[in-house]
Amino acid sequence: MGSIAGQWPYPGSHVYGASKAFVKQFSYNLRCDLQGTGVRVTDLSPGIAETEFTLVRTKGNQEASDNLYRGTTPLSAEDIAEQMFYIATLPEHININRVEVMPTRQAWSPFAIDRD
């Protein structure tokens, strides 16, 4: 699983962003290595998503995690799962190389999130 953090910088994400940039490049190279095998490789890179990972980022601080999402509507795990399902159920001759998906209230500048 990729992340838009692997493509677009934002404050405090140097290690996380670098690891996700690796995932992106790894998926591209893996796709080249698997050419002709019929194996499909996709880098699915979501934007802000309300998942348990936020608790890891905030060292278990539920209030800090909740504040990240306050006043906006992040992607849900179900939103991401729907994207994965769509990609996996395409006809065998189709490979989606990369999908970058964000909530409508998120954009770059840097990673501006519109809040109420």
PDB file of C-alpha atoms in Angstrom:
ATOM      1  CA  MET A   1       0.000   0.000   0.000  1.00  0.00           C
ATOM      2  CA  GLY A   2       1.393   3.333  -1.046  1.00  0.00           C
ATOM      3  CA  SER A   3       0.515   6.817   0.130  1.00  0.00           C
ATOM      4  CA  ILE A   4       0.376  10.253  -1.404  1.00  0.00           C
ATOM      5  CA  ALA A   5       3.155  11.005   1.100  1.00  0.00           C
ATOM      6  CA  GLY A   6       5.445   9.040  -1.234  1.00  0.00           C
ATOM      7  CA  GLN A   7       4.776  11.537  -4.015  1.00  0.00           C
ATOM      8  CA  TRP A   8       4.048  14.836  -2.254  1.00  0.00           C
ATOM      9  CA  PRO A   9       5.940  16.230   0.757  1.00  0.00           C
ATOM     10  CA  TYR A  10       4.354  17.450   3.944  1.00  0.00           C
ATOM     11  CA  PRO A  11       5.883  18.565   7.256  1.00  0.00           C
ATOM     12  CA  GLY A  12       7.028  15.809   9.591  1.00  0.00           C
ATOM     13  CA  SER A  13       6.752  12.978   7.087  1.00  0.00           C
ATOM     14  CA  HIS A  14      10.372  12.574   6.005  1.00  0.00           C
ATOM     15  CA  VAL A  15      10.792   8.907   7.028  1.00  0.00           C
ATOM     16  CA  TYR A  16       7.205   7.879   6.243  1.00  0.00           C
ATOM     17  CA  GLY A  17       7.270   9.711   2.916  1.00  0.00           C
ATOM     18  CA  ALA A  18      10.594   8.144   1.968  1.00  0.00           C
ATOM     19  CA  SER A  19       9.294   4.656   2.752  1.00  0.00           C
ATOM     20  CA  LYS A  20       6.191   5.257   0.631  1.00  0.00           C
ATOM     21  CA  ALA A  21       8.330   6.634  -2.218  1.00  0.00           C
ATOM     22  CA  PHE A  22      10.180   3.313  -2.033  1.00  0.00           C
ATOM     23  CA  VAL A  23       6.869   1.427  -2.298  1.00  0.00           C
ATOM     24  CA  LYS A  24       5.968   3.425  -5.414  1.00  0.00           C
ATOM     25  CA  GLN A  25       9.299   2.789  -7.132  1.00  0.00           C
ATOM     26  CA  PHE A  26       9.370  -0.842  -5.990  1.00  0.00           C
ATOM     27  CA  SER A  27       5.938  -1.438  -7.535  1.00  0.00           C
ATOM     28  CA  TYR A  28       7.090   0.068 -10.849  1.00  0.00           C
ATOM     29  CA  ASN A  29      10.236  -2.072 -10.907  1.00  0.00           C
ATOM     30  CA  LEU A  30       8.339  -5.187  -9.820  1.00  0.00           C
ATOM     31  CA  ARG A  31       5.902  -4.643 -12.667  1.00  0.00           C
ATOM     32  CA  CYS A  32       8.835  -4.574 -15.104  1.00  0.00           C
ATOM     33  CA  ASP A  33      10.320  -7.741 -13.608  1.00  0.00           C
ATOM     34  CA  LEU A  34       6.968  -9.544 -13.835  1.00  0.00           C
ATOM     35  CA  GLN A  35       6.202  -8.482 -17.402  1.00  0.00           C
ATOM     36  CA  GLY A  36       4.856 -11.427 -19.370  1.00  0.00           C
ATOM     37  CA  THR A  37       3.738 -13.398 -16.305  1.00  0.00           C
ATOM     38  CA  GLY A  38       0.199 -12.040 -16.123  1.00  0.00           C
ATOM     39  CA  VAL A  39       0.791 -10.781 -12.570  1.00  0.00           C
ATOM     40  CA  ARG A  40      -0.584  -7.276 -12.057  1.00  0.00           C
ATOM     41  CA  VAL A  41       1.021  -4.705  -9.775  1.00  0.00           C
ATOM     42  CA  THR A  42      -0.659  -1.489  -8.623  1.00  0.00           C
ATOM     43  CA  ASP A  43       0.523   1.250  -6.289  1.00  0.00           C
ATOM     44  CA  LEU A  44      -2.651   2.386  -4.521  1.00  0.00           C
ATOM     45  CA  SER A  45      -1.819   5.670  -2.799  1.00  0.00           C
ATOM     46  CA  PRO A  46      -4.531   7.157  -0.581  1.00  0.00           C
ATOM     47  CA  GLY A  47      -4.561  10.584   1.004  1.00  0.00           C
ATOM     48  CA  ILE A  48      -5.824  11.325   4.501  1.00  0.00           C
ATOM     49  CA  ALA A  49      -7.631   8.249   5.777  1.00  0.00           C
ATOM     50  CA  GLU A  50      -9.125   7.479   9.163  1.00  0.00           C
ATOM     51  CA  THR A  51      -7.342   4.270  10.115  1.00  0.00           C
ATOM     52  CA  GLU A  52      -5.599   2.798  13.146  1.00  0.00           C
ATOM     53  CA  PHE A  53      -2.288   4.023  11.717  1.00  0.00           C
ATOM     54  CA  THR A  54      -3.092   7.494  13.018  1.00  0.00           C
ATOM     55  CA  LEU A  55      -2.948   6.158  16.569  1.00  0.00           C
ATOM     56  CA  VAL A  56       0.522   4.820  15.813  1.00  0.00           C
ATOM     57  CA  ARG A  57       1.589   8.226  14.464  1.00  0.00           C
ATOM     58  CA  THR A  58       0.274   9.958  17.594  1.00  0.00           C
ATOM     59  CA  LYS A  59       1.784   7.330  19.927  1.00  0.00           C
ATOM     60  CA  GLY A  60      -1.641   6.155  21.087  1.00  0.00           C
ATOM     61  CA  ASN A  61      -3.004   9.639  21.786  1.00  0.00           C
ATOM     62  CA  GLN A  62      -6.672   9.307  20.818  1.00  0.00           C
ATOM     63  CA  GLU A  63      -7.356  13.042  21.214  1.00  0.00           C
ATOM     64  CA  ALA A  64      -4.505  13.952  18.862  1.00  0.00           C
ATOM     65  CA  SER A  65      -5.757  11.353  16.378  1.00  0.00           C
ATOM     66  CA  ASP A  66      -9.299  12.705  16.554  1.00  0.00           C
ATOM     67  CA  ASN A  67      -8.008  16.273  16.035  1.00  0.00           C
ATOM     68  CA  LEU A  68      -6.399  15.253  12.752  1.00  0.00           C
ATOM     69  CA  TYR A  69      -9.840  14.423  11.334  1.00  0.00           C
ATOM     70  CA  ARG A  70     -11.862  17.119  13.113  1.00  0.00           C
ATOM     71  CA  GLY A  71     -13.888  19.268  10.736  1.00  0.00           C
ATOM     72  CA  THR A  72     -13.171  17.227   7.611  1.00  0.00           C
ATOM     73  CA  THR A  73     -14.195  13.936   6.053  1.00  0.00           C
ATOM     74  CA  PRO A  74     -11.211  11.629   5.518  1.00  0.00           C
ATOM     75  CA  LEU A  75     -11.219   8.465   3.459  1.00  0.00           C
ATOM     76  CA  SER A  76     -12.363   5.365   5.313  1.00  0.00           C
ATOM     77  CA  ALA A  77     -10.839   1.903   5.250  1.00  0.00           C
ATOM     78  CA  GLU A  78     -13.930   0.882   3.284  1.00  0.00           C
ATOM     79  CA  ASP A  79     -13.237   3.570   0.653  1.00  0.00           C
ATOM     80  CA  ILE A  80      -9.750   2.180   0.152  1.00  0.00           C
ATOM     81  CA  ALA A  81     -11.008  -1.418   0.115  1.00  0.00           C
ATOM     82  CA  GLU A  82     -13.483  -0.493  -2.639  1.00  0.00           C
ATOM     83  CA  GLN A  83     -10.613   0.854  -4.746  1.00  0.00           C
ATOM     84  CA  MET A  84      -8.633  -2.339  -4.155  1.00  0.00           C
ATOM     85  CA  PHE A  85     -11.629  -4.481  -5.108  1.00  0.00           C
ATOM     86  CA  TYR A  86     -12.186  -2.493  -8.300  1.00  0.00           C
ATOM     87  CA  ILE A  87      -8.533  -2.877  -9.312  1.00  0.00           C
ATOM     88  CA  ALA A  88      -8.481  -6.605  -8.511  1.00  0.00           C
ATOM     89  CA  THR A  89     -11.640  -7.362 -10.482  1.00  0.00           C
ATOM     90  CA  LEU A  90     -10.667  -5.673 -13.744  1.00  0.00           C
ATOM     91  CA  PRO A  91     -10.257  -7.917 -16.788  1.00  0.00           C
ATOM     92  CA  GLU A  92      -6.937  -9.792 -16.793  1.00  0.00           C
ATOM     93  CA  HIS A  93      -5.520  -7.737 -19.665  1.00  0.00           C
ATOM     94  CA  ILE A  94      -5.792  -4.467 -17.699  1.00  0.00           C
ATOM     95  CA  ASN A  95      -3.199  -3.268 -15.198  1.00  0.00           C
ATOM     96  CA  ILE A  96      -3.602  -0.001 -13.326  1.00  0.00           C
ATOM     97  CA  ASN A  97      -0.085   1.135 -12.483  1.00  0.00           C
ATOM     98  CA  ARG A  98      -0.931   3.773  -9.916  1.00  0.00           C
ATOM     99  CA  VAL A  99      -4.018   5.186  -8.228  1.00  0.00           C
ATOM    100  CA  GLU A 100      -3.830   8.367  -6.172  1.00  0.00           C
ATOM    101  CA  VAL A 101      -7.057   9.013  -4.271  1.00  0.00           C
ATOM    102  CA  MET A 102      -7.869  11.814  -1.824  1.00  0.00           C
ATOM    103  CA  PRO A 103     -10.981  13.117  -0.130  1.00  0.00           C
ATOM    104  CA  THR A 104     -12.538  16.005  -2.025  1.00  0.00           C
ATOM    105  CA  ARG A 105     -11.586  18.339   0.843  1.00  0.00           C
ATOM    106  CA  GLN A 106      -7.867  17.555   0.553  1.00  0.00           C
ATOM    107  CA  ALA A 107      -5.471  19.135  -1.937  1.00  0.00           C
ATOM    108  CA  TRP A 108      -1.815  20.089  -2.270  1.00  0.00           C
ATOM    109  CA  SER A 109      -0.551  23.379  -0.856  1.00  0.00           C
ATOM    110  CA  PRO A 110       1.095  21.623   1.037  1.00  0.00           C
ATOM    111  CA  PHE A 111      -1.587  19.069   1.701  1.00  0.00           C
ATOM    112  CA  ALA A 112      -4.231  21.623   2.483  1.00  0.00           C
ATOM    113  CA  ILE A 113      -7.200  20.096   4.252  1.00  0.00           C
ATOM    114  CA  ASP A 114     -10.376  22.160   4.242  1.00  0.00           C
ATOM    115  CA  ARG A 115     -12.013  22.168   7.661  1.00  0.00           C
ATOM    116  CA  ASP A 116     -15.303  23.511   9.006  1.00  0.00           C
TER     117      ASP A 116
END
